[in-house]
CSV table of C-alpha atoms in Angstrom, one decimal:
chain,number,residue,atom,x,y,z
Q,199,GLN,CA,50.8,35.3,46.0
Q,200,CYS,CA,54.6,35.6,45.8
Q,201,ALA,CA,54.9,31.8,45.9
Q,202,LEU,CA,55.3,31.7,42.1
Q,203,TRP,CA,58.8,32.9,42.7
Q,204,ARG,CA,59.8,30.6,45.5
Q,205,ALA,CA,62.1,28.4,43.3
Q,206,ASN,CA,64.3,31.3,42.3
Q,207,ALA,CA,63.5,34.6,44.1
Q,208,CYS,CA,65.2,37.8,45.1
Q,209,CYS,CA,62.9,38.3,48.0
Q,210,THR,CA,62.6,36.9,51.5
Q,211,ALA,CA,59.6,35.5,53.3
Q,212,ASN,CA,59.3,38.8,55.1
Q,213,THR,CA,59.2,40.7,51.9
Q,214,SER,CA,56.6,38.4,50.5
Q,215,ALA,CA,54.4,38.8,53.6
Q,216,ALA,CA,54.8,42.6,53.5
Q,217,ALA,CA,53.6,42.7,49.8
Q,218,HIS,CA,50.2,41.6,51.0
Q,219,GLU,CA,49.8,44.3,53.7
Q,220,ASP,CA,47.5,47.3,53.2
Q,221,ARG,CA,50.2,49.7,54.4
Q,222,SER,CA,53.3,47.7,53.7
Q,223,HIS,CA,56.6,48.8,55.3
Q,224,LEU,CA,58.2,48.2,51.9
Q,225,TYR,CA,57.0,51.6,50.7
Q,226,ASN,CA,54.5,52.8,53.4
Q,227,PHE,CA,52.0,53.0,50.5
Q,228,ASN,CA,48.3,52.8,51.2
Q,229,TRP,CA,46.4,51.1,48.4
Q,230,ASN,CA,43.1,52.1,50.1
Q,231,HIS,CA,43.6,55.8,49.6
Q,232,CYS,CA,40.1,56.2,48.1
Q,233,GLY,CA,38.3,53.5,50.2
Q,234,ALA,CA,39.0,49.8,50.2
Q,235,LEU,CA,40.5,48.5,47.0
Q,236,PRO,CA,38.3,45.6,45.9
Q,237,PRO,CA,40.0,42.2,46.4
Q,238,LYS,CA,39.9,41.4,42.7
Q,239,CYS,CA,41.8,44.6,42.0
Q,240,ARG,CA,44.1,44.5,45.0
Q,241,ARG,CA,45.4,41.1,43.9
Q,242,HIS,CA,47.0,42.7,40.8
Q,243,PHE,CA,48.8,45.3,43.0
Q,244,VAL,CA,50.0,42.5,45.3
Q,245,GLN,CA,51.2,40.5,42.2
Q,246,ASP,CA,52.9,43.6,40.8
Q,247,THR,CA,54.7,44.0,44.1
Q,248,CYS,CA,55.7,40.3,44.1
Q,249,LEU,CA,57.0,40.7,40.5
Q,250,TYR,CA,59.0,43.8,41.3
Q,251,GLU,CA,60.4,42.5,44.6
Q,252,CYS,CA,60.9,38.8,43.8
Q,253,ASP,CA,61.5,38.2,40.1
Q,254,PRO,CA,65.2,37.9,39.3
Q,255,ASN,CA,64.6,38.4,35.6
Q,256,LEU,CA,64.0,42.2,35.5
Q,257,GLY,CA,67.6,43.1,35.0
Q,258,PRO,CA,67.3,44.3,31.4
Q,259,TRP,CA,64.8,46.9,32.6
Q,260,ILE,CA,66.6,48.2,35.7
Q,261,ASP,CA,67.2,51.9,35.4
Q,262,GLN,CA,69.2,54.2,37.7
Q,263,SER,CA,67.0,56.5,39.7
Q,264,ASP,CA,68.0,59.5,41.7
Q,265,THR,CA,65.3,59.9,44.3
Q,266,SER,CA,65.3,60.1,48.1
Q,267,TRP,CA,63.6,56.7,48.5
Q,268,ARG,CA,65.4,54.5,45.9
Q,269,LYS,CA,68.4,54.4,43.6
Q,270,GLU,CA,67.0,52.0,41.0
Q,271,ARG,CA,63.7,51.3,39.3
Q,272,ILE,CA,62.3,49.2,36.5
Q,273,LEU,CA,61.4,51.1,33.3
Q,274,HIS,CA,59.4,50.0,30.3
Q,275,VAL,CA,59.1,46.3,31.2
Q,276,PRO,CA,57.1,44.8,28.3
Q,277,LEU,CA,54.0,43.3,30.1
Q,278,CYS,CA,52.0,40.6,28.4
Q,279,ARG,CA,48.7,41.8,27.0
Q,280,GLU,CA,46.5,39.4,29.2
Q,281,ASP,CA,48.1,40.6,32.4
Q,282,CYS,CA,47.4,44.2,31.6
Q,283,GLU,CA,43.9,43.6,30.3
Q,284,GLN,CA,43.0,41.5,33.4
Q,285,TRP,CA,44.4,44.2,35.7
Q,286,TRP,CA,42.3,46.8,33.9
Q,287,HIS,CA,39.2,44.6,33.9
Q,288,ASP,CA,39.5,43.9,37.6
Q,289,CYS,CA,40.3,47.5,38.6
Q,290,LYS,CA,38.2,49.7,36.3
Q,291,ASP,CA,35.5,50.2,38.8
Q,292,ALA,CA,37.9,50.8,41.8
Q,293,LEU,CA,38.6,54.3,43.0
Q,294,THR,CA,41.8,56.4,42.9
Q,295,CYS,CA,42.6,60.1,42.9
Q,296,MET,CA,45.9,59.8,41.0
Q,297,ASP,CA,47.0,58.4,37.6
Q,298,ASN,CA,50.7,58.2,38.6
Q,299,TRP,CA,51.2,56.5,41.9
Q,300,HIS,CA,54.9,57.3,42.0
Q,301,ARG,CA,54.6,61.0,42.7
Q,302,GLY,CA,52.2,63.8,43.7
Q,303,TRP,CA,50.8,62.3,46.9
Q,304,ASN,CA,50.4,64.1,50.2
Q,305,TRP,CA,52.8,62.3,52.5
Q,306,SER,CA,52.4,64.7,55.5
Q,307,THR,CA,50.8,61.9,57.6
Q,308,GLY,CA,53.6,59.5,56.8
Q,309,THR,CA,51.6,57.5,54.3
Q,310,ASN,CA,50.2,58.6,51.0
Q,311,THR,CA,46.9,60.4,50.9
Q,312,CYS,CA,45.2,62.2,48.0
Q,313,PRO,CA,46.5,65.7,47.5
Q,314,ARG,CA,44.2,68.6,48.1
Q,315,GLY,CA,41.7,69.0,45.2
Q,316,ALA,CA,42.3,65.5,43.8
Q,317,ALA,CA,38.9,63.8,43.8
Q,318,CYS,CA,38.5,60.0,44.0
Q,319,ARG,CA,37.3,58.7,40.6
Q,320,ARG,CA,36.9,55.3,39.0
Q,321,PHE,CA,40.0,53.8,37.5
Q,322,GLY,CA,38.1,53.7,34.2
Q,323,ALA,CA,37.8,57.5,34.2
Q,324,VAL,CA,41.3,58.1,35.5
Q,325,PHE,CA,43.2,55.8,33.1
Q,326,GLY,CA,40.8,55.1,30.2
Q,327,SER,CA,42.4,51.9,29.0
Q,328,ALA,CA,44.4,48.9,30.0
Q,329,ALA,CA,47.5,50.4,28.3
Q,330,ALA,CA,47.1,53.6,30.2
Q,331,LEU,CA,46.8,51.9,33.5
Q,332,CYS,CA,49.8,49.6,33.0
Q,333,GLU,CA,52.0,52.4,31.6
Q,334,ARG,CA,51.0,55.3,33.9
Q,335,VAL,CA,50.2,53.9,37.3
Q,336,TRP,CA,53.9,53.4,38.1
Q,337,SER,CA,55.2,56.2,35.7
Q,338,GLY,CA,56.4,54.0,32.9
Q,339,SER,CA,57.6,51.0,34.9
Q,340,TYR,CA,55.6,48.8,32.5
Q,341,ARG,CA,55.0,49.0,28.7
Q,342,TYR,CA,51.7,47.6,27.4
Q,343,THR,CA,52.3,45.1,24.6
Q,344,GLU,CA,50.0,43.2,22.3
Q,345,LEU,CA,52.2,40.1,22.9
Q,346,PRO,CA,50.5,37.2,24.5
Q,347,ARG,CA,51.6,35.1,27.5
Q,348,GLY,CA,53.8,32.3,26.4
Q,349,SER,CA,55.3,34.3,23.5
Q,350,GLY,CA,58.7,34.5,25.2
Q,351,ARG,CA,58.7,38.3,24.4
Q,352,CYS,CA,56.8,39.8,27.3
Q,353,ILE,CA,57.0,39.6,31.1
Q,354,GLN,CA,54.2,37.6,32.8
Q,355,MET,CA,52.9,38.6,36.2
Q,356,TRP,CA,50.9,35.3,36.3
Q,357,TRP,CA,51.7,31.8,35.2
Q,358,ASP,CA,50.9,28.2,36.0
Q,359,PRO,CA,52.7,27.4,39.3
Q,360,ALA,CA,53.5,23.9,38.1
Q,361,LEU,CA,55.7,25.4,35.4
Q,362,PRO,CA,59.0,27.3,35.7
Q,363,ASN,CA,59.2,31.1,35.6
Q,364,PRO,CA,58.7,32.0,31.9
Q,365,ASN,CA,60.3,35.4,32.5
Q,366,ALA,CA,63.8,33.9,32.5
Q,367,ALA,CA,63.7,33.3,28.7
Q,368,VAL,CA,62.2,36.8,28.2
Q,369,ALA,CA,65.1,38.4,30.1
Q,370,GLU,CA,67.6,36.4,28.1
Q,371,ARG,CA,66.1,37.7,24.9
Q,372,TYR,CA,66.3,41.3,26.0
Q,373,ALA,CA,69.7,41.1,27.8
């Protein structure tokens, strides 16, 4: 899925391949923490990883982070409405035990597992809306917008591969 960025990417072929793994060495994060993530949902998390790792246009939203596992993160990236809505639609029946996938996990096994007492529930119950999913799953990395793809004012996770990356113009606008 990271092929969209091949013309101008910040990531290597190895990073692209790792983005597709269930327990990627990139973060040692297990998407299947509440059973297998359905393929239609999983593709959005793969695309999210490709965007984060490969898109050179996220500069305006890079924020300093003082954690043990990273020094920078993206914060409040304005995500196009359709990307958020489709992510929500494709994942609302999938299961998770956490509404913030950045913190709170049990890492005692070396990979993330649900903390004691956290029950697996449908994304629909955990997040409640497309906006909540996009804004909370990665603790504010994304900001839900009503802006449509092609507006030049929101970041797109998906676009026609025959066209250039539309996020370059968006980054210029916000720089």
